[in-house]
Structure formats: C-alpha cells, structure tokens
Amino acid sequence: MGVCLATAVAAVTLAANSFTLGWTHSIEKILWEEDWRVENAALVLDAVRVRGYGAGMEPAPEAVLHDGVWEWHPRTTHEVLRLTRSGFTADYQWCVQGAACVPMSEVLPSDGGVTELRACDSGTAGRP
C-alpha cells in the first residue's frame, strides 16, 4: 500500500506506509504535526503534536504536555484526507521516516485548491 495525492489537475502515488504532515497556523504561527499511517486501505491518524495553542488549535482533552508540545493519539480512521492549500500561507511539510521533510509542493504542486490524500496500491498511477 501507499498514499495517493491528487489535485484537480495532477496526481502522484507514493510508496509510503507512514508519513507526517506539518504546517504552521496562518494566524497563531504555531507548528502543528500529524503522524499518519496506511492500514487496511485507509489512513489512520496516530498522533498529533501542537507547539502551543490558540484560535482553533486547542489540544484534545486527553493531550499531554511534554517540553512545550501538546501530544495526543486519536487513532481515527479516514478514507480521504482533504488539505486546503493556498498561495497565501506556507505549504504543508511532507515527511517520511529516514528522509528530510520537504514542502508538499515538491511532492505535488498545489493548484490553489484542495489536495486529497488516500491509501492506495503503490503500483497504481493516476487519480486515487
């Protein structure tokens, strides 16, 4: 299994069983990170880390504070993850274990709209 990413105009398939998405909140300027994994043709949100809190960024009730970082483990399952990407904010960071994090635009350029992520067969090409 892998991860398929698609916009309205392009798609890419990556052989990744787990990944981290990171971004900086546009108003609060606080880093948010989510650890995801592929399981049974779905995406599972394993962990969330937030380096502070503010407007719309409250930690979950079960979150624990470690060295200034709130962390919790939702372990929720998702068929599709939709990311809104705008030229007015910094892009998401795409991180896979053993490699440096890169702006998502290096993986799949933004069309200024929504990027969808799904679990898929890593041998599949085209739109997920």
Short mmCIF file of C-alpha atoms in Angstrom, two decimals:
data_model
loop_
_atom_site.label_atom_id
_atom_site.label_comp_id
_atom_site.label_asym_id
_atom_site.label_seq_id
_atom_site.Cartn_x
_atom_site.Cartn_y
_atom_site.Cartn_z
CA MET A 1 0.00 0.00 0.00
CA GLY A 2 0.97 3.60 -0.45
CA VAL A 3 -0.50 7.08 -0.49
CA CYS A 4 -2.16 8.75 -3.47
CA LEU A 5 -2.25 12.54 -3.58
CA ALA A 6 -4.41 14.39 -6.10
CA THR A 7 -5.48 17.91 -7.02
CA ALA A 8 -7.97 18.84 -9.71
CA VAL A 9 -5.16 18.86 -12.28
CA ALA A 10 -2.48 16.37 -11.14
CA ALA A 11 -1.89 13.21 -9.13
CA VAL A 12 1.01 11.24 -7.69
CA THR A 13 1.32 7.86 -5.98
CA LEU A 14 3.94 7.39 -3.27
CA ALA A 15 5.20 4.16 -1.73
CA ALA A 16 4.85 5.32 1.88
CA ASN A 17 3.30 3.31 4.71
CA SER A 18 3.54 6.22 7.12
CA PHE A 19 4.12 9.95 6.90
CA THR A 20 3.95 13.15 8.90
CA LEU A 21 2.17 16.31 7.80
CA GLY A 22 3.34 19.56 9.33
CA TRP A 23 2.16 23.11 8.91
CA THR A 24 2.27 26.48 10.62
CA HIS A 25 -1.06 28.01 11.64
CA SER A 26 -1.65 31.11 9.49
CA ILE A 27 -2.69 33.35 12.40
CA GLU A 28 -1.07 31.87 15.51
CA LYS A 29 2.21 30.92 13.74
CA ILE A 30 2.30 27.68 15.74
CA LEU A 31 3.62 24.40 14.34
CA TRP A 32 1.12 21.53 14.07
CA GLU A 33 2.20 17.98 13.15
CA GLU A 34 0.18 14.85 12.46
CA ASP A 35 1.55 11.31 12.13
CA TRP A 36 -0.42 9.16 9.68
CA ARG A 37 -0.14 5.53 8.59
CA VAL A 38 -1.76 3.37 5.94
CA GLU A 39 -3.77 0.44 7.29
CA ASN A 40 -6.41 -1.73 5.57
CA ALA A 41 -6.85 0.69 2.64
CA ALA A 42 -7.43 3.65 4.98
CA LEU A 43 -5.43 6.44 6.59
CA VAL A 44 -5.05 6.28 10.37
CA LEU A 45 -4.22 9.41 12.38
CA ASP A 46 -1.82 8.06 15.01
CA ALA A 47 -0.53 11.16 16.76
CA VAL A 48 -0.94 14.93 16.84
CA ARG A 49 1.60 17.41 18.20
CA VAL A 50 0.96 21.13 18.69
CA ARG A 51 3.62 23.53 19.96
CA GLY A 52 1.20 25.80 21.80
CA TYR A 53 -2.43 26.65 21.26
CA GLY A 54 -4.65 29.46 20.09
CA ALA A 55 -7.55 30.21 17.79
CA GLY A 56 -8.94 26.87 16.64
CA MET A 57 -5.88 24.97 17.88
CA GLU A 58 -6.96 23.74 21.28
CA PRO A 59 -5.37 20.46 22.32
CA ALA A 60 -7.70 17.49 22.77
CA PRO A 61 -8.85 16.79 26.35
CA GLU A 62 -6.56 13.73 26.50
CA ALA A 63 -3.49 15.69 25.32
CA VAL A 64 -0.36 15.59 27.44
CA LEU A 65 2.17 18.44 27.59
CA HIS A 66 5.81 17.34 27.02
CA ASP A 67 8.54 20.00 26.81
CA GLY A 68 6.11 22.66 25.50
CA VAL A 69 4.44 20.32 22.99
CA TRP A 70 0.89 19.05 23.40
CA GLU A 71 0.55 15.46 22.12
CA TRP A 72 -2.38 13.08 21.80
CA HIS A 73 -3.22 9.89 19.93
CA PRO A 74 -6.63 9.95 18.18
CA ARG A 75 -6.10 6.72 16.16
CA THR A 76 -9.04 7.68 13.95
CA THR A 77 -9.53 6.12 10.51
CA HIS A 78 -10.17 8.18 7.38
CA GLU A 79 -10.98 7.17 3.82
CA VAL A 80 -9.82 10.52 2.47
CA LEU A 81 -7.90 13.47 3.90
CA ARG A 82 -8.59 16.84 2.24
CA LEU A 83 -5.98 19.58 2.60
CA THR A 84 -6.73 23.14 1.56
CA ARG A 85 -3.59 24.67 0.07
CA SER A 86 -3.34 28.37 -0.63
CA GLY A 87 -0.68 30.65 -2.06
CA PHE A 88 -1.38 32.97 0.88
CA THR A 89 0.02 30.58 3.51
CA ALA A 90 3.06 28.33 3.80
CA ASP A 91 2.59 24.91 2.22
CA TYR A 92 2.32 21.70 4.23
CA GLN A 93 5.51 19.85 5.06
CA TRP A 94 5.67 16.22 3.85
CA CYS A 95 7.87 13.98 5.98
CA VAL A 96 8.66 10.29 5.68
CA GLN A 97 10.89 8.38 8.08
CA GLY A 98 14.51 8.34 7.03
CA ALA A 99 14.20 11.33 4.68
CA ALA A 100 14.25 15.08 5.12
CA CYS A 101 10.93 16.89 5.25
CA VAL A 102 10.06 18.81 2.09
CA PRO A 103 7.32 21.27 1.16
CA MET A 104 4.36 19.35 -0.24
CA SER A 105 4.79 21.36 -3.46
CA GLU A 106 7.92 19.22 -4.12
CA VAL A 107 5.71 16.11 -3.98
CA LEU A 108 2.64 17.51 -5.75
CA PRO A 109 2.32 21.16 -6.82
CA SER A 110 -0.73 22.97 -5.49
CA ASP A 111 -3.44 24.22 -7.83
CA GLY A 112 -4.62 26.65 -5.12
CA GLY A 113 -7.46 24.36 -4.11
CA VAL A 114 -7.87 21.07 -2.29
CA THR A 115 -5.40 18.20 -2.29
CA GLU A 116 -6.85 14.79 -1.47
CA LEU A 117 -4.83 12.01 0.15
CA ARG A 118 -5.98 8.38 0.15
CA ALA A 119 -4.50 4.99 0.85
CA CYS A 120 -3.90 3.18 -2.43
CA ASP A 121 -1.91 0.45 -4.09
CA SER A 122 1.57 1.93 -4.52
CA GLY A 123 1.64 0.44 -8.03
CA THR A 124 -1.42 2.46 -9.03
CA ALA A 125 -0.89 5.51 -11.21
CA GLY A 126 -3.22 8.45 -11.70
CA ARG A 127 -6.01 9.87 -9.60
CA PRO A 128 -6.75 7.89 -6.42
#
